[in-house]
Every structure is written in C-alpha cells, then in structure tokens.
C-alpha cells in the first residue's frame, strides 16, 4: 500500500461530490473544521443531536481506513501526522473504522 492510493469512497456520486467540494474548499475562504463539518451535515442530511453543540462537529461522519493501508514504512513524522490526524478526527466526533 502507498500514500498515492488513499482516496474518497462514498455511498453515492452526490456524497462524493459534496465531500470533494468540501475538500477543495470551493465554498469560499476562511473555512474552519466546524464550518466544513456543518456544511457536510447540511448537504448530506446528517442529523445533529444538538445544533448548538460544537464540541463534536463531525458527529455522524464515518471515515474508513483500509486494513491494507500501512504507514509503517513511512518516516516517523508521517506516522505521527497520520496518527494525530486520525485522533483529531475521532476527537471531533467522527467514527474511524478499519475497512477490510
């Protein structure tokens, strides 16, 4: 597995388009994780338990990591970045799953 194989997998072309637009920051400047998560929730109709609660802006978002994907051969700084990013996403409310 290599870093060039990581990509977006979505349940529909609409979901993929919404995610790509968020990743490409096509909604303007000054985006934050909170505003992007709010946009994704609105576009994908993800219910929020409490719209005023920003402590978990990615609640309802699922992120899959392929089981075959490995950063073991990467430099330590890449391993740290990968681990820290996954943890930050999880801390923000996303569900991180290993995909067989």
mmCIF file of C-alpha atoms in Angstrom:
data_model
loop_
_atom_site.group_PDB
_atom_site.id
_atom_site.type_symbol
_atom_site.label_atom_id
_atom_site.label_comp_id
_atom_site.label_asym_id
_atom_site.label_seq_id
_atom_site.Cartn_x
_atom_site.Cartn_y
_atom_site.Cartn_z
ATOM 1 C CA UNK A 1 0.000 0.000 0.000
ATOM 2 C CA UNK A 2 1.203 3.518 -0.660
ATOM 3 C CA UNK A 3 0.049 7.048 0.083
ATOM 4 C CA UNK A 4 -0.993 7.564 -3.548
ATOM 5 C CA UNK A 5 -3.808 5.020 -3.183
ATOM 6 C CA UNK A 6 -5.676 6.837 -0.431
ATOM 7 C CA UNK A 7 -8.889 8.377 -1.677
ATOM 8 C CA UNK A 8 -12.526 9.079 -1.134
ATOM 9 C CA UNK A 9 -15.095 6.295 -1.110
ATOM 10 C CA UNK A 10 -18.718 7.368 -0.930
ATOM 11 C CA UNK A 11 -22.119 5.736 -0.969
ATOM 12 C CA UNK A 12 -23.274 7.807 -3.932
ATOM 13 C CA UNK A 13 -21.949 10.219 -6.521
ATOM 14 C CA UNK A 14 -23.748 13.046 -4.683
ATOM 15 C CA UNK A 15 -21.955 12.208 -1.429
ATOM 16 C CA UNK A 16 -18.641 12.115 -3.294
ATOM 17 C CA UNK A 17 -19.328 15.485 -4.946
ATOM 18 C CA UNK A 18 -20.208 17.099 -1.608
ATOM 19 C CA UNK A 19 -17.062 15.704 0.017
ATOM 20 C CA UNK A 20 -14.829 16.769 -2.880
ATOM 21 C CA UNK A 21 -16.298 20.282 -2.778
ATOM 22 C CA UNK A 22 -15.580 20.470 0.956
ATOM 23 C CA UNK A 23 -12.045 19.164 0.457
ATOM 24 C CA UNK A 24 -11.438 21.593 -2.404
ATOM 25 C CA UNK A 25 -12.749 24.458 -0.232
ATOM 26 C CA UNK A 26 -14.987 25.669 -3.055
ATOM 27 C CA UNK A 27 -17.355 27.455 -0.713
ATOM 28 C CA UNK A 28 -15.141 30.466 -0.126
ATOM 29 C CA UNK A 29 -12.265 31.422 2.085
ATOM 30 C CA UNK A 30 -11.773 31.298 5.810
ATOM 31 C CA UNK A 31 -13.143 27.788 6.216
ATOM 32 C CA UNK A 32 -12.721 26.004 9.515
ATOM 33 C CA UNK A 33 -13.283 22.408 10.544
ATOM 34 C CA UNK A 34 -16.523 23.471 12.264
ATOM 35 C CA UNK A 35 -17.917 25.277 9.209
ATOM 36 C CA UNK A 36 -16.912 22.457 6.863
ATOM 37 C CA UNK A 37 -18.491 19.866 9.159
ATOM 38 C CA UNK A 38 -21.675 21.957 9.341
ATOM 39 C CA UNK A 39 -21.733 22.173 5.536
ATOM 40 C CA UNK A 40 -21.275 18.412 5.188
ATOM 41 C CA UNK A 41 -24.041 17.720 7.702
ATOM 42 C CA UNK A 42 -26.435 20.022 5.850
ATOM 43 C CA UNK A 43 -25.585 18.679 2.395
ATOM 44 C CA UNK A 44 -25.718 15.037 3.445
ATOM 45 C CA UNK A 45 -28.692 15.482 5.810
ATOM 46 C CA UNK A 46 -26.795 14.108 8.794
ATOM 47 C CA UNK A 47 -28.878 14.605 11.922
ATOM 48 C CA UNK A 48 -27.295 16.515 14.755
ATOM 49 C CA UNK A 49 -28.090 15.710 18.362
ATOM 50 C CA UNK A 50 -27.719 19.367 19.316
ATOM 51 C CA UNK A 51 -27.113 22.046 16.686
ATOM 52 C CA UNK A 52 -25.634 24.371 19.311
ATOM 53 C CA UNK A 53 -23.059 21.819 20.438
ATOM 54 C CA UNK A 54 -19.780 22.375 18.569
ATOM 55 C CA UNK A 55 -17.801 20.006 20.765
ATOM 56 C CA UNK A 56 -18.309 17.187 18.231
ATOM 57 C CA UNK A 57 -18.566 18.873 14.813
ATOM 58 C CA UNK A 58 -18.010 15.591 12.950
ATOM 59 C CA UNK A 59 -20.684 13.570 14.750
ATOM 60 C CA UNK A 60 -22.269 11.231 12.216
ATOM 61 C CA UNK A 61 -19.312 11.311 9.810
ATOM 62 C CA UNK A 62 -17.687 7.909 9.144
ATOM 63 C CA UNK A 63 -14.101 7.629 7.937
ATOM 64 C CA UNK A 64 -12.752 4.306 6.713
ATOM 65 C CA UNK A 65 -9.107 3.321 6.757
ATOM 66 C CA UNK A 66 -8.300 0.332 4.530
ATOM 67 C CA UNK A 67 -6.852 -2.559 6.539
ATOM 68 C CA UNK A 68 -4.129 -2.952 3.914
ATOM 69 C CA UNK A 69 -3.034 0.669 4.320
ATOM 70 C CA UNK A 70 0.111 0.980 6.386
ATOM 71 C CA UNK A 71 2.383 3.847 7.322
ATOM 72 C CA UNK A 72 4.993 1.512 8.824
ATOM 73 C CA UNK A 73 7.439 2.210 6.001
ATOM 74 C CA UNK A 74 6.949 5.982 6.218
ATOM 75 C CA UNK A 75 9.267 8.375 8.037
ATOM 76 C CA UNK A 76 8.409 8.939 11.724
ATOM 77 C CA UNK A 77 6.996 12.419 11.015
ATOM 78 C CA UNK A 78 4.459 10.921 8.557
ATOM 79 C CA UNK A 79 3.469 8.207 11.041
ATOM 80 C CA UNK A 80 2.924 10.864 13.736
ATOM 81 C CA UNK A 81 0.916 13.073 11.379
ATOM 82 C CA UNK A 82 -1.261 10.134 10.330
ATOM 83 C CA UNK A 83 -1.918 9.047 13.918
ATOM 84 C CA UNK A 84 -2.544 12.592 15.156
ATOM 85 C CA UNK A 85 -4.932 13.344 12.292
ATOM 86 C CA UNK A 86 -6.954 10.184 12.874
ATOM 87 C CA UNK A 87 -7.124 11.027 16.587
ATOM 88 C CA UNK A 88 -8.208 14.632 15.905
ATOM 89 C CA UNK A 89 -10.961 13.423 13.578
ATOM 90 C CA UNK A 90 -12.135 10.952 16.212
ATOM 91 C CA UNK A 91 -11.956 13.599 18.948
ATOM 92 C CA UNK A 92 -14.144 15.821 16.750
ATOM 93 C CA UNK A 93 -16.807 13.104 16.685
ATOM 94 C CA UNK A 94 -16.013 11.133 13.526
ATOM 95 C CA UNK A 95 -16.197 7.362 13.606
ATOM 96 C CA UNK A 96 -12.935 5.826 12.409
ATOM 97 C CA UNK A 97 -13.286 2.286 11.055
ATOM 98 C CA UNK A 98 -10.822 -0.186 9.617
ATOM 99 C CA UNK A 99 -12.190 -1.400 6.270
ATOM 100 C CA UNK A 100 -11.251 -4.996 5.335
#
